C-alpha angles and dihedrals in degrees: 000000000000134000088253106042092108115038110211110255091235089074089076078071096060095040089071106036105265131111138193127246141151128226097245130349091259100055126086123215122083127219141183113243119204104176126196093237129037129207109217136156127237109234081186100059100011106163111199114193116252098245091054083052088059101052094045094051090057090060083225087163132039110228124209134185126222089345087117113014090152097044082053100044082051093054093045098049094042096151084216093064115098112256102014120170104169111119134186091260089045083048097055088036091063089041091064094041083050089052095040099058089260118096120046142179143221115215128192111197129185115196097343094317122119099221097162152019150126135212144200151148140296128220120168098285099348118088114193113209108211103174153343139203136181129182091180120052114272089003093130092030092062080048095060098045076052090059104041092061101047092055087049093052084045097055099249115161098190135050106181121203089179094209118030110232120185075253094067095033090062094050089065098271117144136209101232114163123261088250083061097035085054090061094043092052093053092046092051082034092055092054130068108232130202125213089245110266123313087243112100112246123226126232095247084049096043080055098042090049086046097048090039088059113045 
């Protein structure tokens, strides 16, 4: 039996707009969040600055999918990072996702060390960036072009950065209402998207798919 033979009830969830959190990582309850407004990037007109282009030009970093999901969902829910919101029932959730085909990550590694990454979940065309954490400069940054351009090659229509932050808004995200986001979701709902090829992709590749397609 695939991967994907049983889709993970959570994705419901998704499917309408609407996504889980906690309020800490050490509380324990669990809510659905539909906010007014939706951070999202555009895969079709994503602007990397020119100082992340250059990093990622110089493949400073190698950069894996799916090698490390845990290490990266550790990372990610570490109780001593400000604003953390990953709690033991959100943990075991995006296990089972993991293990089901739906959520995925994005790893930067230097000499053997993972230092960056982000993951999220899939959803036909939609892909739902949950977070993201770096301990070398642009680690997760070079992630997410990573990202961008594999969901590009693999027909996505949606990257979803859930609430928009200055951060993400540097990196090119953009506010657009929950009217907007809906129709964005049953487009990328409509379509049937690929996590970008199994190859790794080289710096001087991730930059030509972005600038092709925006």
């Amino acid at each position: 039996m695939s991967r994907r033979s049983r889709p993970h009830p959570a994705l419901d969830f998704y499917a309408r707009g609407v996504f889980p959190m906690a309020q800490s990582p050490t509380d324990p309850s669990v809510f659905l969040v539909e906010p007014e407004s939706r951070g999202v990037f555009p895969l079709r007109g994503l602007a990397l600055p020119r100082r992340l282009q250059r990093t990622v030009r110089q493949d400073r970093f190698e950069v894996r999918v799916n090698s490390a999901f845990q290490a990266v969902l550790d990372a990610c829910a570490d109780p001593e990072r400000p604003g953390g919101w990953i709690n033991p029932a959100l943990m075991r959730m995006y296990q089972e996702m993991h293990a089901t085909g739906s959520a995925h990550s994005v790893e930067t590694w230097r000499q053997g060390r993972l230092v960056g990454g982000l993951f999220g979940v899939s959803l036909k065309g939609a892909f739902f960036g949950e977070s993201m954490f770096s301990v070398e400069t642009n680690a997760s940054k070079v992630a997410l072009a990573h990202l961008a351009a594999r969901l590009i090659l693999g027909g996505f229509r949606l990257l979803d950065a859930q609430f928009i932050t200055d951060h993400l808004a540097s990196l090119g995200a953009e506010e657009i209402p929950r009217s907007a986001y809906l129709e964005r979701l049953a487009g990328a709902l409509a379509v049937e998207g690929v996590l970008g090829p199994p190859a790794a992709l080289s710096g001087a590749e991730v930059l030509q798919v972005i600038s092709q397609a925006s």
